[in-house]
Coordinates of C-alpha atoms and ligand atoms in Angstrom, one line a residue:
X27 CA -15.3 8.6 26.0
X28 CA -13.3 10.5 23.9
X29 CA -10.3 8.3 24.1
X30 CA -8.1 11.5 23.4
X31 CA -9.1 12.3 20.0
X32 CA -9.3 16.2 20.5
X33 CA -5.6 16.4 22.1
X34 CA -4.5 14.4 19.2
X35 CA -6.0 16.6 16.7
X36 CA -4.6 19.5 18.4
X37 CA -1.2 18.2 18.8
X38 CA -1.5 17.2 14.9
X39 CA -2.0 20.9 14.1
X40 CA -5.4 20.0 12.8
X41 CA -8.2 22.2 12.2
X42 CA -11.8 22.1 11.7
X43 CA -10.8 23.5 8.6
X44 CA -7.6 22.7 6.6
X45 CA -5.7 23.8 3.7
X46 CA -5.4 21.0 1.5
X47 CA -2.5 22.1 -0.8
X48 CA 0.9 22.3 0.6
X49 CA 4.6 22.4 -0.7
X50 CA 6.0 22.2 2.4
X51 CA 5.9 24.7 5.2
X52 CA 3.2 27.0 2.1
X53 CA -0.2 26.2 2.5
X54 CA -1.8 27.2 -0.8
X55 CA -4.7 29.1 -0.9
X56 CA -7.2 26.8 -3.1
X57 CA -11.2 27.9 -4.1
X58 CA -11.9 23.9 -4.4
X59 CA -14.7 21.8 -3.0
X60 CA -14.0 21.1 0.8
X61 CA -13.6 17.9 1.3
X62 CA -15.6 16.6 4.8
X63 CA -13.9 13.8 7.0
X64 CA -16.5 11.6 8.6
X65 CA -15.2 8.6 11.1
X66 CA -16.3 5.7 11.1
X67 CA -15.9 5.2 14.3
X68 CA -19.3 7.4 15.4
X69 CA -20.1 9.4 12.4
X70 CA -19.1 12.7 13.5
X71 CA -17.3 14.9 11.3
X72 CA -13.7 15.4 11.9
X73 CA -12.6 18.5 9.9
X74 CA -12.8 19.6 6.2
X75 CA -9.9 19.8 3.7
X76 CA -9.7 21.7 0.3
X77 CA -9.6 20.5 -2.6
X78 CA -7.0 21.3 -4.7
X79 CA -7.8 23.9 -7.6
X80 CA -6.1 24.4 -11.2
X81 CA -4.2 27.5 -9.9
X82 CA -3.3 25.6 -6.5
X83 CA -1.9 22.8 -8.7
X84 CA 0.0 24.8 -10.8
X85 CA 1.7 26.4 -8.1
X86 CA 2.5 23.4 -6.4
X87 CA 3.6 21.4 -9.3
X88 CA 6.1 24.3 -10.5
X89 CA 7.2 24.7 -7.4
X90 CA 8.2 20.9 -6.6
X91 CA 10.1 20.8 -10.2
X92 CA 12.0 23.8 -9.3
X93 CA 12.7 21.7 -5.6
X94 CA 13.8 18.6 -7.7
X95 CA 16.6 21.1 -9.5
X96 CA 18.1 21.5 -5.8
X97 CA 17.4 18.5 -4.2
X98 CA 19.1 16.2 -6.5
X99 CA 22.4 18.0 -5.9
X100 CA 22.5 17.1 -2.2
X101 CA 24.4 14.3 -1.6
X102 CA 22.0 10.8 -0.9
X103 CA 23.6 10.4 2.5
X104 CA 22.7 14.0 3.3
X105 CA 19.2 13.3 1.9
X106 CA 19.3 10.1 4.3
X107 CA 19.5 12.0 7.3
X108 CA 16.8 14.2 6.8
X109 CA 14.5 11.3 6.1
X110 CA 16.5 10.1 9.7
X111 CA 15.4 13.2 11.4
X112 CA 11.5 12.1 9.8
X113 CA 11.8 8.9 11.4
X114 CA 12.6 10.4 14.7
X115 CA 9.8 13.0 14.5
X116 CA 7.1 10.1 13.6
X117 CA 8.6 8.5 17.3
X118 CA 7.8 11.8 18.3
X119 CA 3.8 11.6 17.0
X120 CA 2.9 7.9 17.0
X121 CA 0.7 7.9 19.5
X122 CA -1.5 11.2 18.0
X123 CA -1.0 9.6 14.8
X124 CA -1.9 6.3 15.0
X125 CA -4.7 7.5 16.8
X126 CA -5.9 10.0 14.0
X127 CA -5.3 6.9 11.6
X128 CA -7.5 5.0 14.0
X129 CA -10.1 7.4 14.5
X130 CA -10.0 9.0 10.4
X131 CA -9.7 5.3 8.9
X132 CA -11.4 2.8 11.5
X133 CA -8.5 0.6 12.0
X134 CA -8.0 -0.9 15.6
X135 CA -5.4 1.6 17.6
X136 CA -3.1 -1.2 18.0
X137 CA -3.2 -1.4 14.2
X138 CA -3.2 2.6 14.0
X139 CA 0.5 2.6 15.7
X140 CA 1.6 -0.1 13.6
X141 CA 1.0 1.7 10.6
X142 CA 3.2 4.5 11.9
X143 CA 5.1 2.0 13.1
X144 CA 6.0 1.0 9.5
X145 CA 6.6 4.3 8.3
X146 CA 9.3 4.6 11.4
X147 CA 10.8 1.6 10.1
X148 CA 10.7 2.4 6.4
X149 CA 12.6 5.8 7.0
X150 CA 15.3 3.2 9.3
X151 CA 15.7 1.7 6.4
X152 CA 16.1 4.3 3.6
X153 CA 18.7 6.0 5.9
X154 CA 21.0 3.0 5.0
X155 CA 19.7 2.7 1.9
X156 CA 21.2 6.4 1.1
X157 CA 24.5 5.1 1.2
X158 CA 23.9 2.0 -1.0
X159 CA 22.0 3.0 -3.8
X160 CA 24.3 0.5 -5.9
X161 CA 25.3 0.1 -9.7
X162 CA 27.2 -2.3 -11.4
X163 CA 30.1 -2.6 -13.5
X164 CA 31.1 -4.8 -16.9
X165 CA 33.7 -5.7 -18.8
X166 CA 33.9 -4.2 -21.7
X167 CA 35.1 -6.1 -25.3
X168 CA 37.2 -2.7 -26.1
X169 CA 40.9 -2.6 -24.6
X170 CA 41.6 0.5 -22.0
X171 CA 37.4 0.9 -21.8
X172 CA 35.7 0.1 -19.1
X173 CA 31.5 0.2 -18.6
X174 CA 29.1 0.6 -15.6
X175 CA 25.9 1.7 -15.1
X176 CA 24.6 4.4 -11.9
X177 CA 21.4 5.2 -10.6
X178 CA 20.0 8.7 -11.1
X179 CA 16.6 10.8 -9.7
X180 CA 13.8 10.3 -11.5
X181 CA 12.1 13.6 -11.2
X182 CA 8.6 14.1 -9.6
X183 CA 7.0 11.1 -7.9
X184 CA 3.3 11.3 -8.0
X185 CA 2.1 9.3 -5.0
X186 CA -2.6 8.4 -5.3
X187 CA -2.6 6.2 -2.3
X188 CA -6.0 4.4 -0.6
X189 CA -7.8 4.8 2.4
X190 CA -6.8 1.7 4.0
X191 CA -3.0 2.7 4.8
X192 CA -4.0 6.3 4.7
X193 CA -0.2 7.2 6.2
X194 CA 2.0 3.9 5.6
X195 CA 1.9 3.7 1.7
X196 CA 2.6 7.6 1.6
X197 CA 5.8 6.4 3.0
X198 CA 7.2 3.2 1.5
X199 CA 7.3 5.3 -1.4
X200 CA 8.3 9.0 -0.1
X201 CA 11.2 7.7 2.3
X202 CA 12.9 6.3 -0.6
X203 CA 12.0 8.8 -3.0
X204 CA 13.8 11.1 -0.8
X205 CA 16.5 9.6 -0.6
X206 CA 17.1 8.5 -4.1
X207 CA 16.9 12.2 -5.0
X208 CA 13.5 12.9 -6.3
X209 CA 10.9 15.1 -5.1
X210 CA 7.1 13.8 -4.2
X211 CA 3.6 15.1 -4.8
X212 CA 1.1 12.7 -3.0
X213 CA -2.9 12.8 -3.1
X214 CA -4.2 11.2 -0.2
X215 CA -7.9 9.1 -0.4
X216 CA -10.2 11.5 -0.2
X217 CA -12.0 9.3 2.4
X218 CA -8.9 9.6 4.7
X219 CA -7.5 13.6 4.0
X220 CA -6.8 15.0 7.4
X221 CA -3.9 11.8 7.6
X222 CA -2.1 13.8 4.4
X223 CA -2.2 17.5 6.6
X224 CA -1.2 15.9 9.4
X225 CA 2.0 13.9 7.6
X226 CA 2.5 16.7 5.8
X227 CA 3.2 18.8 8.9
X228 CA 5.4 16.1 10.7
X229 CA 7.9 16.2 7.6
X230 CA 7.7 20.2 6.9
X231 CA 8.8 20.7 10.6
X232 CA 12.0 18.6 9.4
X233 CA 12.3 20.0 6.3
X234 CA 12.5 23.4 7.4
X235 CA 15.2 22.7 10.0
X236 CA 17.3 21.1 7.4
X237 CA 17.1 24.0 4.9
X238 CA 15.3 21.6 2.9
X239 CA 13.8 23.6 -0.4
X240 CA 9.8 24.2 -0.8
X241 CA 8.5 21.3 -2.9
X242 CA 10.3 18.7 -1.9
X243 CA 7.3 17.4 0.0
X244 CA 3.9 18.4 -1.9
X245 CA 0.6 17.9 -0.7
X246 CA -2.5 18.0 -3.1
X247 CA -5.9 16.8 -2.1
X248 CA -9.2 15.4 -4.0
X249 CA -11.2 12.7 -5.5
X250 CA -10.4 10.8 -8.7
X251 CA -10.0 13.9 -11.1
X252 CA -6.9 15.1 -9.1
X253 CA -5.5 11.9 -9.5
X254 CA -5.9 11.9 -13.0
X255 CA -4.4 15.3 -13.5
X256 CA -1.2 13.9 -11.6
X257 CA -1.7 10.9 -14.6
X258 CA -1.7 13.4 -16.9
X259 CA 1.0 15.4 -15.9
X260 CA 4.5 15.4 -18.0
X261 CA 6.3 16.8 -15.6
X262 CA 5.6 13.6 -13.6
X263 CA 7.8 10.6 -14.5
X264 CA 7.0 8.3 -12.1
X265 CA 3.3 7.9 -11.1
X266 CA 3.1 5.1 -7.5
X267 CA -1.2 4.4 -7.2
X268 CA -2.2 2.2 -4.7
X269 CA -5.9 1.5 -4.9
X270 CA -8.7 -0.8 -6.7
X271 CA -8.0 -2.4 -10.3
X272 CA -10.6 0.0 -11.9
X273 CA -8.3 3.1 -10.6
X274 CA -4.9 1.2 -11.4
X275 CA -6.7 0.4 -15.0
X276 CA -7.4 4.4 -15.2
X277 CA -4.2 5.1 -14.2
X278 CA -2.0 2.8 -16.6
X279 CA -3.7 4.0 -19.7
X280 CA -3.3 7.1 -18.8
X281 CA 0.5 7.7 -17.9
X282 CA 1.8 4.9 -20.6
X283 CA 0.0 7.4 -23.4
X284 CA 2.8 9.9 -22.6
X285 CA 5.3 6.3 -21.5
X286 CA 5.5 7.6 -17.9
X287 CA 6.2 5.0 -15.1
X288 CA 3.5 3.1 -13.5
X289 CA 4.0 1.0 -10.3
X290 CA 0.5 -0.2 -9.5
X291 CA -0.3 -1.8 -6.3
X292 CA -3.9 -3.1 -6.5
X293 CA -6.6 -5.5 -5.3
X294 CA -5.8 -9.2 -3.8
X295 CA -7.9 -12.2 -3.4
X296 CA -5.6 -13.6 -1.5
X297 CA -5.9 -17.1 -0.4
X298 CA -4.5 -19.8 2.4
X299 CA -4.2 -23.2 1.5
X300 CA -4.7 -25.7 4.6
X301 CA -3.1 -29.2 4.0
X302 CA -4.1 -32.4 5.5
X303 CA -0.7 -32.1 7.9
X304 CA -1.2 -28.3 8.8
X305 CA -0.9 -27.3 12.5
X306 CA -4.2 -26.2 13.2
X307 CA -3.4 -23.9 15.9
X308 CA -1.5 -21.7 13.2
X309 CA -4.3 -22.3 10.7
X310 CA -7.1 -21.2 12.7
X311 CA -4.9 -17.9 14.0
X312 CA -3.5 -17.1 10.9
X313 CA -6.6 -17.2 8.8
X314 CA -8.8 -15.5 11.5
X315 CA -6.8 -12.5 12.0
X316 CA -6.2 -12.9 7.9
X317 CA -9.9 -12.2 7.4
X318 CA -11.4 -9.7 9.9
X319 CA -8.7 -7.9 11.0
X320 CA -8.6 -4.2 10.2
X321 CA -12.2 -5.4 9.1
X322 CA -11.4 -7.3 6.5
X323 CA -10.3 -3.8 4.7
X324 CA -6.4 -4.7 3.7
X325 CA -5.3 -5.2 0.3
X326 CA -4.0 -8.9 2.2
X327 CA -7.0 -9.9 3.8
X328 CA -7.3 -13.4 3.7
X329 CA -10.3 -13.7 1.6
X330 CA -10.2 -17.5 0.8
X331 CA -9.5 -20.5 2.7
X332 CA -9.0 -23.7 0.6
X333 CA -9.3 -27.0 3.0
X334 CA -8.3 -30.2 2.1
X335 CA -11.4 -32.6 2.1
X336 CA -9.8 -34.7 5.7
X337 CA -9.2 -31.5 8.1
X338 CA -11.7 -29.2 6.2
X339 CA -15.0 -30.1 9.1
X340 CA -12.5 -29.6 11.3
X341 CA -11.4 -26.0 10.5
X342 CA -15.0 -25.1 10.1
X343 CA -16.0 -26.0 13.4
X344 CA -12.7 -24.3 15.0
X345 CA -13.2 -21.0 12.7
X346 CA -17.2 -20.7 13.9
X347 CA -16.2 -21.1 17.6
X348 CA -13.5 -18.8 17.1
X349 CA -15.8 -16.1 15.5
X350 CA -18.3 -16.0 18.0
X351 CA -15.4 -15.0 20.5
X352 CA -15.2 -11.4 18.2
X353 CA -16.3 -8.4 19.3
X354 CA -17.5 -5.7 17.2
X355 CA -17.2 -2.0 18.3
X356 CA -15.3 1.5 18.9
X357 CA -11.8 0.6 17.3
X358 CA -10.1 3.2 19.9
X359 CA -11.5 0.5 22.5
X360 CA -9.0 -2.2 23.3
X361 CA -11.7 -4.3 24.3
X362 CA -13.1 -5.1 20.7
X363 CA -11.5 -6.7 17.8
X364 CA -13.0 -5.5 14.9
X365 CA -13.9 -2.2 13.9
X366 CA -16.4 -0.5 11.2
X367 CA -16.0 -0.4 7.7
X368 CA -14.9 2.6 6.0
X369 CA -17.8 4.5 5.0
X370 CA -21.9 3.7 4.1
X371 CA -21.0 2.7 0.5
X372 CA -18.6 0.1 2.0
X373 CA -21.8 -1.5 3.6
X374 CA -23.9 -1.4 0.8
X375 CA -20.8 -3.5 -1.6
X376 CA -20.4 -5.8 1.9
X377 CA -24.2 -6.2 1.7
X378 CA -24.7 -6.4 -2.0
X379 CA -21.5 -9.8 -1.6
X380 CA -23.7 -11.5 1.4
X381 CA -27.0 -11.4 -1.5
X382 CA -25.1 -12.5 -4.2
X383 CA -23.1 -15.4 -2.7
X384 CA -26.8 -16.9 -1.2
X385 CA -27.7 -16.0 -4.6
X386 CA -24.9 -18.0 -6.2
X387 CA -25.9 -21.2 -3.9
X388 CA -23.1 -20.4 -1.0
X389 CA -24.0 -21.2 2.3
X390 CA -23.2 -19.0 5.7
X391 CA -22.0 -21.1 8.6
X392 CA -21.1 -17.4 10.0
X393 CA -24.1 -15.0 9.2
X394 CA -23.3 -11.7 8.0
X395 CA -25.1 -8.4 8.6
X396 CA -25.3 -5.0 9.5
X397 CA -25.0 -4.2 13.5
X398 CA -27.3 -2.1 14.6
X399 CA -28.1 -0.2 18.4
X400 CA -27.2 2.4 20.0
X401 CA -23.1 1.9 19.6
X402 CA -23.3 1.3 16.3
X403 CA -26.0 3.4 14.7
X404 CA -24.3 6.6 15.2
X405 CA -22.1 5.6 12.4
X406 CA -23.9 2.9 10.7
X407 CA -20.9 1.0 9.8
X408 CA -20.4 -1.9 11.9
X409 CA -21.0 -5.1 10.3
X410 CA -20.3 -8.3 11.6
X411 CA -17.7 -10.7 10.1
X412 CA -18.8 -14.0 8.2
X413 CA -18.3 -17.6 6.7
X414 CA -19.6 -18.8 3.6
X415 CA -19.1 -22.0 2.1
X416 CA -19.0 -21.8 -2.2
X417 CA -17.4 -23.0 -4.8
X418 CA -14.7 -21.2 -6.8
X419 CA -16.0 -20.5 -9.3
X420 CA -18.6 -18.5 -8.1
X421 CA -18.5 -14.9 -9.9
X422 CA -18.4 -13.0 -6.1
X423 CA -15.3 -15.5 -5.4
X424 CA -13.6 -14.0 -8.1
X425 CA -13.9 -10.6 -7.1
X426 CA -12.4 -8.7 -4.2
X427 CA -15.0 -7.4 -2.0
X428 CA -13.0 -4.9 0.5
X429 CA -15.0 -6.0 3.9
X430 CA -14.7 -9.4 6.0
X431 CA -16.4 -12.2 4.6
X432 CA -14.1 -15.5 4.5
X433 CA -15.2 -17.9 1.4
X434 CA -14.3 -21.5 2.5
X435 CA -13.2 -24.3 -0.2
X436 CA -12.7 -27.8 -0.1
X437 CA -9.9 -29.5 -2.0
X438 CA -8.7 -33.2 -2.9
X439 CA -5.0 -32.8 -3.9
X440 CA -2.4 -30.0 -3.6
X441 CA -2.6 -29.4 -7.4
X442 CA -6.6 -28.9 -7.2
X443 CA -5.7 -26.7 -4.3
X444 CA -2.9 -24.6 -6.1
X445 CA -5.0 -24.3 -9.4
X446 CA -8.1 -22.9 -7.2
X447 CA -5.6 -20.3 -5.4
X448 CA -4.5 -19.2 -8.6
X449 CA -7.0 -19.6 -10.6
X450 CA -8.0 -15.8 -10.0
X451 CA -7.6 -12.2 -11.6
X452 CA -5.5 -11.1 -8.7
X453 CA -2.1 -12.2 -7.9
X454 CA -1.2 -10.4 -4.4
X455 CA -0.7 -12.8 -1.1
X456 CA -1.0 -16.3 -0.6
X457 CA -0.1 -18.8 1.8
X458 CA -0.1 -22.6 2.7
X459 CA -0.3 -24.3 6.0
X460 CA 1.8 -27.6 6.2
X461 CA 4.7 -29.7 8.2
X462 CA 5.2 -31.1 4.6
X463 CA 8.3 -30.4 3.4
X464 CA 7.6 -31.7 -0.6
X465 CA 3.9 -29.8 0.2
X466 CA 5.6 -26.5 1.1
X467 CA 8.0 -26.8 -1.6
X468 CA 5.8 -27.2 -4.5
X469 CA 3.8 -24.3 -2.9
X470 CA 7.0 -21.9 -3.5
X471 CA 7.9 -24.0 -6.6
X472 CA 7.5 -22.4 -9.9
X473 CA 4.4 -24.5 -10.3
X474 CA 3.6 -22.9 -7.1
X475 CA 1.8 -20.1 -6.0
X476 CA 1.6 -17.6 -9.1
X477 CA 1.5 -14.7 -6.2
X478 CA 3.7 -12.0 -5.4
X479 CA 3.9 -12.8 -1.7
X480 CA 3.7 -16.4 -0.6
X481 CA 4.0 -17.5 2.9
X482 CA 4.3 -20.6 4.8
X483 CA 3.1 -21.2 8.3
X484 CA 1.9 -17.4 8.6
X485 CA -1.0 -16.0 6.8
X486 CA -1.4 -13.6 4.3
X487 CA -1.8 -10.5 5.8
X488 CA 1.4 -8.4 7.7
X489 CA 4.6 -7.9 5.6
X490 CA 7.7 -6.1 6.8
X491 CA 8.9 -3.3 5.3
X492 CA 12.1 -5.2 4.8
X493 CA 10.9 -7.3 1.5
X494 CA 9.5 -6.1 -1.9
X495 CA 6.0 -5.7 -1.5
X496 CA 3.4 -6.2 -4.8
X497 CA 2.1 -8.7 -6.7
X498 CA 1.2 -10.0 -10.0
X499 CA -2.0 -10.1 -12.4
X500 CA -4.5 -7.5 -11.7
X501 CA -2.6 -6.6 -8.5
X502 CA -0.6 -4.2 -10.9
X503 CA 3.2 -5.8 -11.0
X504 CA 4.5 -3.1 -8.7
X505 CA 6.7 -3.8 -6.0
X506 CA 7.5 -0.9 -3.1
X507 CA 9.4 -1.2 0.1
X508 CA 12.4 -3.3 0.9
X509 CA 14.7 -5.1 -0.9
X510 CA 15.6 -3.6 -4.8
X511 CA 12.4 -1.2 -5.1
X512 CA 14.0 1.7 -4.4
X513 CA 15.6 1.0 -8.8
X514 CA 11.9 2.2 -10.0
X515 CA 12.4 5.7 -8.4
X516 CA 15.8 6.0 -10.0
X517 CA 16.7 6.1 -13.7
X518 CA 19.8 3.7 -15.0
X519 CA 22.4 4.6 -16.9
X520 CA 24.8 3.0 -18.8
X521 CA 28.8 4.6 -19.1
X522 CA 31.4 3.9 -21.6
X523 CA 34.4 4.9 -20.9
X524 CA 37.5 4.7 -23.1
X525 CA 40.8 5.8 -21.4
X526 CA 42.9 4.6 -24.3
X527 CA 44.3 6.6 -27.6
X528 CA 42.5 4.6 -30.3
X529 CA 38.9 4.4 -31.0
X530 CA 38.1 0.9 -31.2
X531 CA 34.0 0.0 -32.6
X532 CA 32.1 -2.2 -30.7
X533 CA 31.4 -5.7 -32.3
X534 CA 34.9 -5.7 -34.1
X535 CA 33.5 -2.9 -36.9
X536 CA 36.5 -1.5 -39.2
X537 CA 35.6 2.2 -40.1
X538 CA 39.3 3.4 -41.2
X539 CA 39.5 6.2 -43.5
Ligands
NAD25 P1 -9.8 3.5 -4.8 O1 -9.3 2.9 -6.1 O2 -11.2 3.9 -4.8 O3 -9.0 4.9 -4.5 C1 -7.6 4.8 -4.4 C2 -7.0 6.2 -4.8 O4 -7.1 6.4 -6.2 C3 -7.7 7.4 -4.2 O5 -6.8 8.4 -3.8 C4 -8.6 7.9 -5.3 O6 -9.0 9.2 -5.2 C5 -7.8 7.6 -6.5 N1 -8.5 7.3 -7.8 C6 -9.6 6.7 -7.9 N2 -10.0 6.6 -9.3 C7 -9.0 7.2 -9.9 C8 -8.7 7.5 -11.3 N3 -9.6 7.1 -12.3 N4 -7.6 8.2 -11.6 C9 -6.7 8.6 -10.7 N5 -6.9 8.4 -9.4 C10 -8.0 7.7 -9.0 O7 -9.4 2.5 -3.6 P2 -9.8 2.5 -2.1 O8 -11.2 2.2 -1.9 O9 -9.3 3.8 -1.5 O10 -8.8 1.4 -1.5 C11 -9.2 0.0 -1.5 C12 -8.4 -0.7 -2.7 O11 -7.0 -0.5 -2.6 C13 -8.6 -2.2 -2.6 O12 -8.8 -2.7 -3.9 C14 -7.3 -2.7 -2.0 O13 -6.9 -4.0 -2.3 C15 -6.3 -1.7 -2.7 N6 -5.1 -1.6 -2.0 C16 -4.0 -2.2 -2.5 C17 -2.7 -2.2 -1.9 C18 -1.5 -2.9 -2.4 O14 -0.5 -2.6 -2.0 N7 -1.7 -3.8 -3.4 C19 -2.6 -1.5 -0.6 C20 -3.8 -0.9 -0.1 C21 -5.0 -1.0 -0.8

């Protein structure tokens, strides 16, 4: 079964072969490397994309700071409902879309749509958000002056985003770009390309109805070096990378030489904490779809599970029973619930983790390995999700490996337990499962969780767009999304006016002459 893949494609305006460097409704010609998309899901090869070249770059740089010049002048609510008229043309493709994402990136179709999903619901809330991008006002010390600060475009927004939202992260951070004014360069994974043509059509199909100028929306494609140049690159104030710790490393050094804007969204090891009092039935759900959904491949995968020492056999014997329910296979397949890992290289780290934590002294109560047969061979990988008990401080605890293998840890008292959930490099999702109040409250307490996102009663995977999404540590400090990120893709200013006829000083200074 094909489960639709080719119409999708098609419908996508994909190609076997693909320009990969775009300014809108331009596609730039570009002598780089192709770039081959392989699914997961079987192995076959989906369709090339270029690479971006120096000359392709150029053009497509120049040609986005010349869109910036324009765009800023349109009014934010005019902006707004172009990014509306996005929104209704991702209704329009969810089902091609989240079936590309599905297909490119081996996420579960239900989870392919909810991607898109999210990107529908991020431009819903930008639309808004271009009537409200708010300042403030003071009181000045002067008589007849008054102060207050506005919100400007930033410039260029340089978008590096990861495989594992290959369309979603794109647009947390292009919806409100757009709308605050500035124009956006993004460089897709190059594990996940044919998602970038295929979002990059969607929105130039908008654009040009709306008169919108070339450059608004740029497209470049390619590995690590591309995303470096757009590091590099003056002309770039504001570089978003989503991505591992090593890249977000790479990527701070290099824009804070020439003091450009970094927001970093990077690893987790994110953690739920299970108190004595927890509802189970929440604990086991939470922490199973936590761990192996989309394979155990999102930047909130529940990674850790700390147990206190009264309910922790308990939990163990509930999580094994509930993992031999899984089934492993075809992602497009409603019938399975987890799908393969990204690529080959992904199974050799998820392989390399399973040696080193027997090596450390864990213990599996859920057996790892690679699946092999006929369904799974064409692709190679499948792996099945596992359970290892270990201690925490166990070097492979501290590090995030991106594939679904759930580390469980026993605990005494809630400070042992906080200490242990913090006491990690990352700072991204966390959670605790209680009906105790004074529990639940420490856990949010500034003694708390030292995470960016820290949930009760839910686990740590599956934010809404609505909140400020990020976290702390290694995870990079960035926040995108809801609530106040939209500031980091604007500049402040701060206005004095006087509308007096004296020239008072500031902090009572005489300067009479
Ligand atoms: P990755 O770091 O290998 O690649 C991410 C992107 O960065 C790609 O586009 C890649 O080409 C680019 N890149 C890599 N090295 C670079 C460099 N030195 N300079 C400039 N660009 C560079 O990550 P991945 O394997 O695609 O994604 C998995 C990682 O992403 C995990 O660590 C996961 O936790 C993280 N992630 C974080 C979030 C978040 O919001 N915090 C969301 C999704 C994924």
């Amino acid at each position: 079964k094909n489960f639709g893949i080719k119409d999708s494609l098609a419908s996508l305006g994909l190609k076997k072969s693909n320009a990969g460097t775009s300014t809108g409704t331009r596609w730039l010609r570009s002598t780089g490397a192709a770039i081959e998309s392989f699914s997961p899901v079987d192995g076959k090869l989906i369709g090339t994309v270029a690479s971006t070249d120096e000359r392709a770059y150029e053009q497509a740089l120049s040609t986005a700071h010349e869109a910036f010049k324009a765009w800023r002048t349109w009014p934010a609510p005019k902006r707004g409902e172009v990014v509306r008229q996005i929104g209704e043309a991702l209704r329009q493709y969810k089902e091609p879309l989240g079936k590309l994402v599905s297909y490119e990136m081996g996420k579960s179709l239900q989870e392919g749509l909810g991607e898109v999903q999210e990107m529908i619901d991020i431009c819903d809330f930008a639309v808004g958000l271009s009537r409200q991008l708010h300042g403030l006002t003071m009181h000045s010390e002067r008589p007849n002056h008054r102060m207050y600060e506005q919100w400007h475009p930033i410039g260029i927004v340089g978008i590096i985003s990861a495989f594992n939202f290959p369309v979603a992260v794109w647009s947390w951070n292009s919806m409100l770009a757009w709308v605050c004014g500035d124009v956006c360069v993004w460089k897709p994974s190059e594990k996940t390309p044919l998602c970038g043509v295929a979002c990059q059509q969607i929105v130039a199909e908008v654009f040009e109805k709306n008169g919108v100028p070339e450059g608004v929306s740029v497209l470049v494609n390619g590995n690590y070096n591309v995303g470096q140049q757009l590091a590099k690159d003056e002309r770039v104030p504001l570089v978003s990378a989503t991505g591992s710790t090593r890249m977000g490393r790479a990527v701070a050094r290099t824009v804070s030489e020439r003091f450009g804007r970094a927001l970093l969204e990077l690893g987790g090891n994110n953690a739920i904490i299970v108190t004595e009092n927890a509802n189970l039935d929440l604990a086991i759900r939470g922490a199973l779809f936590g761990a192996v959904g989309t394979a155990g491949q999102r930047c909130t995968t529940t990674r850790r599970l700390i147990i206190q020492d009264s309910v922790y056999e308990q939990v163990k014997e509930r999580l094994v029973k509930a993992y031999a329910q899984l089934s492993i296979g075809n992602p497009l397949d409603p019938a399975y619930h987890v799908g393969p890992l990204i690529d080959k290289q992904a199974v050799k780290s998820y392989s390399d983790a399973l040696k080193k934590i027997k090596g450390e002294g864990g213990t599996f109560v859920v057996p790892g390995g690679v699946l092999k047969g006929a369904a799974y061979d064409e692709s190679g990988c499948y792996v099945k999700p596992a359970i290892a008990e270990v201690d925490p401080s166990f070097e492979i605890v501290q590090q995030e490996t991106f594939a679904p293998i759930l580390y469980l840890i026993r605990y005494t008292t809630l400070e042992e337990a906080i200490d242990i959930q913090n006491g990690v490099k990352q700072g991204l999702s966390s959670a605790i499962m209680t009906t105790n109040l004074h529990d639940m409250e420490r856990f949010l307490s500034h003694e708390g969780s030292d995470c960016g996102i820290a949930n009760v009663n839910i686990g740590t995977s599956g934010a809404e767009i609505g909140g400020a999404f990020g976290g702390e540590k290694e995870t990079g400090g960035g926040r995108e999304s809801g609530s106040d990120a939209w500031r980091v893709y604007m500049r402040r200013q701060t206005n004095t006016i006087n509308f007096g006829s004296t020239l008072p000083l500031a902090q009572g200074i005489k300067f009479d002459i």
